[in-house]
Coordinates of C-alpha atoms in Angstrom, one line a residue:
X197 CA 73.2 88.6 -64.6
X198 CA 69.7 87.3 -65.1
X199 CA 69.3 83.5 -65.2
X200 CA 68.7 81.9 -68.5
X201 CA 65.6 80.0 -69.5
X202 CA 67.5 76.7 -69.1
X203 CA 68.2 77.4 -65.5
X204 CA 64.4 77.0 -64.8
X205 CA 64.5 73.6 -66.5
X206 CA 61.9 71.2 -65.1
X207 CA 60.3 68.0 -66.2
X208 CA 57.6 65.7 -64.8
X209 CA 57.6 62.1 -63.8
X210 CA 54.4 60.1 -63.8
X211 CA 53.6 56.7 -62.3
X212 CA 50.8 55.1 -60.5
X213 CA 52.5 55.8 -57.1
X214 CA 53.8 59.3 -57.4
X215 CA 53.9 62.5 -59.4
X216 CA 57.1 64.6 -59.0
X217 CA 58.0 68.0 -60.5
X218 CA 61.7 68.1 -60.3
X219 CA 63.5 71.4 -60.8
X220 CA 67.2 72.0 -61.0
X221 CA 68.6 74.2 -58.4
X222 CA 70.5 76.6 -60.6
X223 CA 72.5 76.7 -63.8
X224 CA 72.0 74.5 -66.8
X225 CA 71.0 71.0 -65.9
X226 CA 73.5 68.3 -66.6
X227 CA 72.7 65.3 -68.7
X228 CA 74.0 61.8 -68.1
X229 CA 76.8 62.4 -70.6
X230 CA 78.0 65.6 -69.1
X231 CA 77.8 64.3 -65.5
X232 CA 79.7 61.1 -66.4
X233 CA 82.5 63.0 -68.1
X234 CA 82.8 65.5 -65.3
X235 CA 83.1 62.8 -62.8
X236 CA 85.6 61.0 -65.0
X237 CA 87.9 64.0 -65.0
X238 CA 87.7 64.2 -61.2
X239 CA 88.6 60.6 -60.8
X240 CA 91.6 60.9 -63.1
X241 CA 92.9 63.8 -61.0
X242 CA 92.3 61.9 -57.8
X243 CA 93.4 58.5 -59.2
X244 CA 90.3 56.8 -57.7
X245 CA 88.4 53.9 -59.2
X246 CA 84.9 53.8 -57.6
X247 CA 83.7 51.0 -59.9
X248 CA 84.9 48.0 -61.8
X249 CA 86.1 48.0 -65.4
X250 CA 82.8 46.6 -66.7
X251 CA 81.3 50.1 -66.4
X252 CA 83.7 51.6 -68.9
X253 CA 82.8 49.4 -71.8
X254 CA 80.5 46.5 -72.7
X255 CA 81.9 43.1 -72.0
X256 CA 79.5 41.3 -74.4
X257 CA 79.7 41.0 -78.2
X258 CA 77.9 43.8 -80.0
X259 CA 76.6 43.0 -83.5
X260 CA 77.1 45.5 -86.4
X261 CA 73.3 45.6 -87.0
X262 CA 70.4 45.4 -84.6
X263 CA 68.5 42.1 -84.5
X264 CA 65.1 41.9 -86.2
X265 CA 62.2 41.2 -83.7
X266 CA 59.4 39.7 -85.7
X267 CA 57.0 39.6 -82.7
X268 CA 57.2 43.2 -81.7
X269 CA 53.5 44.2 -81.2
X270 CA 52.5 42.0 -84.1
X271 CA 52.4 42.9 -87.8
X272 CA 53.0 46.6 -88.4
X273 CA 54.4 47.3 -85.0
X274 CA 57.5 49.1 -86.4
X275 CA 60.1 50.7 -84.2
X276 CA 57.6 51.4 -81.4
X277 CA 56.5 47.8 -81.3
X278 CA 60.2 46.7 -81.1
X279 CA 60.7 49.2 -78.2
X280 CA 57.7 48.0 -76.3
X281 CA 58.8 44.4 -76.7
X282 CA 62.3 45.2 -75.4
X283 CA 60.8 47.0 -72.4
X284 CA 58.7 44.0 -71.5
X285 CA 61.7 41.7 -71.8
X286 CA 63.9 43.9 -69.6
X287 CA 61.2 44.1 -67.0
X288 CA 60.9 40.3 -66.9
X289 CA 64.6 39.9 -66.8
X290 CA 65.2 42.3 -63.9
X291 CA 62.2 40.7 -62.1
X292 CA 62.9 37.0 -62.5
X293 CA 66.7 37.3 -63.1
X294 CA 66.4 34.4 -65.6
X295 CA 64.2 34.1 -68.6
X296 CA 63.9 31.9 -71.7
X297 CA 63.1 33.5 -75.0
X298 CA 63.9 33.5 -78.7
X299 CA 67.6 33.8 -79.5
X300 CA 67.4 37.0 -81.5
X301 CA 65.4 38.7 -78.7
X302 CA 67.8 37.5 -76.1
X303 CA 70.9 38.8 -77.8
X304 CA 69.2 42.2 -78.3
X305 CA 67.8 42.5 -74.8
X306 CA 71.1 41.7 -73.3
X307 CA 72.7 44.8 -74.7
X308 CA 70.0 47.1 -73.3
X309 CA 70.3 45.4 -69.9
X310 CA 74.1 45.8 -69.8
X311 CA 73.8 49.5 -70.7
X312 CA 71.1 50.2 -68.1
X313 CA 73.2 48.7 -65.3
X314 CA 76.2 50.7 -66.5
X315 CA 74.3 53.9 -66.3
X316 CA 72.9 53.1 -62.9
X317 CA 76.3 52.3 -61.5
X318 CA 77.9 55.5 -62.9
X319 CA 75.1 57.6 -61.5
X320 CA 75.2 55.9 -58.1
X321 CA 78.8 57.0 -57.8
X322 CA 77.8 60.6 -58.2
X323 CA 74.7 60.7 -56.1
X324 CA 72.5 58.7 -53.7
X325 CA 70.0 57.1 -56.1
X326 CA 68.4 55.1 -53.3
X327 CA 67.3 58.3 -51.6
X328 CA 66.0 59.7 -54.9
X329 CA 63.9 56.5 -55.5
X330 CA 62.6 56.6 -52.0
X331 CA 61.6 60.3 -52.4
X332 CA 59.8 59.4 -55.6
X333 CA 58.0 56.4 -54.1
X334 CA 57.0 58.0 -50.8
X335 CA 55.6 61.2 -52.4
X336 CA 51.8 61.3 -52.8
X337 CA 50.3 61.7 -56.2
X338 CA 49.2 65.3 -55.6
X339 CA 52.5 66.5 -54.1
X340 CA 55.1 68.7 -55.9
X341 CA 58.7 68.2 -54.9
X342 CA 61.3 70.7 -56.0
X343 CA 64.9 69.6 -56.1
X344 CA 66.1 73.1 -55.4
X345 CA 64.4 73.0 -52.0
X346 CA 66.2 69.8 -50.9
X347 CA 69.4 69.9 -49.0
X348 CA 71.0 67.4 -51.4
X349 CA 71.1 68.0 -55.1
X350 CA 69.9 65.2 -57.4
X351 CA 70.1 64.6 -61.1
X352 CA 66.9 62.7 -62.0
X353 CA 68.0 61.7 -65.5
X354 CA 68.8 58.2 -64.4
X355 CA 65.4 57.9 -62.7
X356 CA 63.7 58.8 -66.0
X357 CA 65.8 56.2 -67.8
X358 CA 65.0 53.5 -65.4
X359 CA 61.3 54.4 -65.4
X360 CA 61.2 54.1 -69.2
X361 CA 62.8 50.6 -69.4
X362 CA 61.5 49.1 -66.1
X363 CA 57.8 49.5 -66.1
X364 CA 57.2 48.6 -62.4
X365 CA 58.2 50.8 -59.4
X366 CA 59.6 47.8 -57.4
X367 CA 61.9 47.0 -60.3
X368 CA 63.4 50.5 -60.3
X369 CA 63.9 50.2 -56.5
X370 CA 65.5 46.7 -57.1
X371 CA 67.9 48.2 -59.7
X372 CA 69.5 50.6 -57.3
X373 CA 69.2 48.6 -54.1
X374 CA 70.2 45.1 -55.4
X375 CA 71.8 45.2 -58.8
X376 CA 74.0 48.3 -58.3
X377 CA 75.7 47.0 -55.1
X378 CA 76.1 43.5 -56.7
X379 CA 77.7 44.6 -59.9
X380 CA 79.5 47.8 -58.9
X381 CA 83.0 46.2 -58.9
X382 CA 82.4 43.7 -61.7
X383 CA 85.1 43.3 -64.3
X384 CA 83.0 41.0 -66.5
X385 CA 79.6 41.1 -68.1
X386 CA 76.6 41.4 -65.8
X387 CA 74.6 38.8 -67.7
X388 CA 75.0 35.4 -69.2
X389 CA 73.5 34.0 -72.4
X390 CA 73.0 30.2 -73.0
X391 CA 71.8 28.8 -76.2
X392 CA 69.3 25.9 -76.1
X393 CA 69.3 23.1 -78.7
X394 CA 67.6 24.0 -81.8
X395 CA 64.9 21.7 -83.5
X396 CA 66.1 19.1 -85.9
X397 CA 64.3 20.6 -88.9
X398 CA 63.9 24.3 -88.3
X399 CA 61.8 26.2 -90.8
X400 CA 63.5 29.2 -92.2
X401 CA 60.2 31.0 -92.4
X402 CA 59.5 30.6 -88.7
X403 CA 60.1 33.5 -86.3
X404 CA 62.1 31.3 -84.0
X405 CA 64.1 29.4 -86.6
X406 CA 67.3 30.4 -84.7
X407 CA 66.2 28.6 -81.6
X408 CA 65.8 29.8 -78.1
X409 CA 68.2 30.9 -75.4
X410 CA 68.4 31.5 -71.6
X411 CA 69.3 35.0 -70.5
X412 CA 70.2 35.4 -66.8
X413 CA 71.7 37.9 -64.4
X414 CA 74.9 36.9 -62.6
X415 CA 74.4 36.1 -59.0
X416 CA 70.8 35.0 -59.4
X417 CA 69.3 32.6 -56.8
X418 CA 68.5 29.9 -59.3
X419 CA 70.5 26.7 -59.9
X420 CA 73.3 26.7 -62.5
X421 CA 72.2 26.3 -66.1
X422 CA 75.3 24.3 -67.0
X423 CA 75.0 20.5 -67.2
X424 CA 76.8 18.0 -65.0
X425 CA 80.5 17.8 -65.2
X426 CA 80.9 21.5 -66.3
X427 CA 82.8 23.6 -63.8
X428 CA 83.4 23.1 -60.1
X429 CA 79.8 24.0 -59.1
X430 CA 78.0 22.4 -62.0
X431 CA 75.6 20.6 -59.6
X432 CA 75.5 22.5 -56.3
X433 CA 72.4 20.5 -55.1
X434 CA 73.7 17.1 -56.1
X435 CA 73.5 15.8 -52.5
X436 CA 69.7 16.7 -52.5
X437 CA 68.8 14.2 -55.2
X438 CA 66.5 11.4 -54.0
X439 CA 68.8 8.6 -55.0
X440 CA 71.8 10.3 -53.2
X441 CA 69.7 10.9 -50.1
X442 CA 68.7 7.2 -50.0
X443 CA 72.2 6.0 -50.5
X444 CA 73.5 8.3 -47.8
X445 CA 70.9 7.1 -45.3
X446 CA 71.7 3.5 -46.2
X447 CA 75.4 4.1 -45.6
X448 CA 74.7 5.7 -42.2
X449 CA 72.5 2.8 -41.2
X450 CA 75.1 0.2 -42.2
X451 CA 77.8 2.1 -40.3
X452 CA 75.7 2.3 -37.2
X453 CA 75.0 -1.5 -37.4
X454 CA 78.7 -2.3 -37.8
X455 CA 79.6 -0.1 -34.8
X456 CA 77.0 -1.8 -32.6
X457 CA 78.2 -5.3 -33.7
X458 CA 81.8 -4.4 -32.9
X459 CA 80.9 -3.1 -29.5
X460 CA 78.9 -6.2 -28.6
X461 CA 81.9 -8.4 -29.7
X462 CA 84.3 -6.7 -27.3
X463 CA 82.0 -6.8 -24.3
X464 CA 83.3 -9.7 -21.9
X465 CA 80.7 -12.2 -20.9
X466 CA 79.3 -11.8 -17.4
X467 CA 79.9 -14.6 -14.9
X468 CA 76.9 -16.0 -13.1
X469 CA 76.9 -15.2 -9.4
X470 CA 76.6 -18.1 -7.0
X471 CA 74.2 -17.9 -4.2
X472 CA 75.5 -19.5 -1.0
X473 CA 73.1 -21.1 1.4
X474 CA 73.0 -19.4 4.7

């Protein structure tokens, strides 16, 4: 039986580092949806859970309607301007792991960040995405790599998805090397959203009349956003404050002085030695 046209399916990935022409080995190429459901049936038969429950559904509130982004590429940006703005926001979030932005933009970008991490984790269970990214980054710009010639089969759909939302190659590499191992067995949301105090007299006509928020990734290296007295680790660097350092040094100096004084009090006085005349 002659192979169908879909069996010769191929598509092209472009970046400033590499140019790949990825061809499927044989048969109809599987999309993210078909790959995910096929793996789900296999896991049900084997009774194996290779990831946490946060992958199966979103753990953040999803509004009924999408948020309006007034600053998307300026006036007349339309849906494309909204998409470009969300791509820049996601790139900044995955790079810095904590950003401050308008509340509407933060709530909307959080949904896209959660879904991108979910797709990356599900795809990493099925294939070695780190090897796929390394193949993409190491390939010269004029080289053509065919997937059917490789000993391991890859589904590059997740790579295309990551390339669309994360505009820098090192962020795509960070997604599969850092965030996927960190969040693979999470049972809660991957991000946190904190609302900053709004101005006293917000103008309803202003673009940021809903205030600002802080969107961050869980496990980031920055200090906690929560104020003092909230949670067991509200101030993890409290002992590094200047006043606490000075008080600690003063206590150590006082303790050393008291110890020296006590030791000098317990030392018996020495008797003078008499010198006899010979």
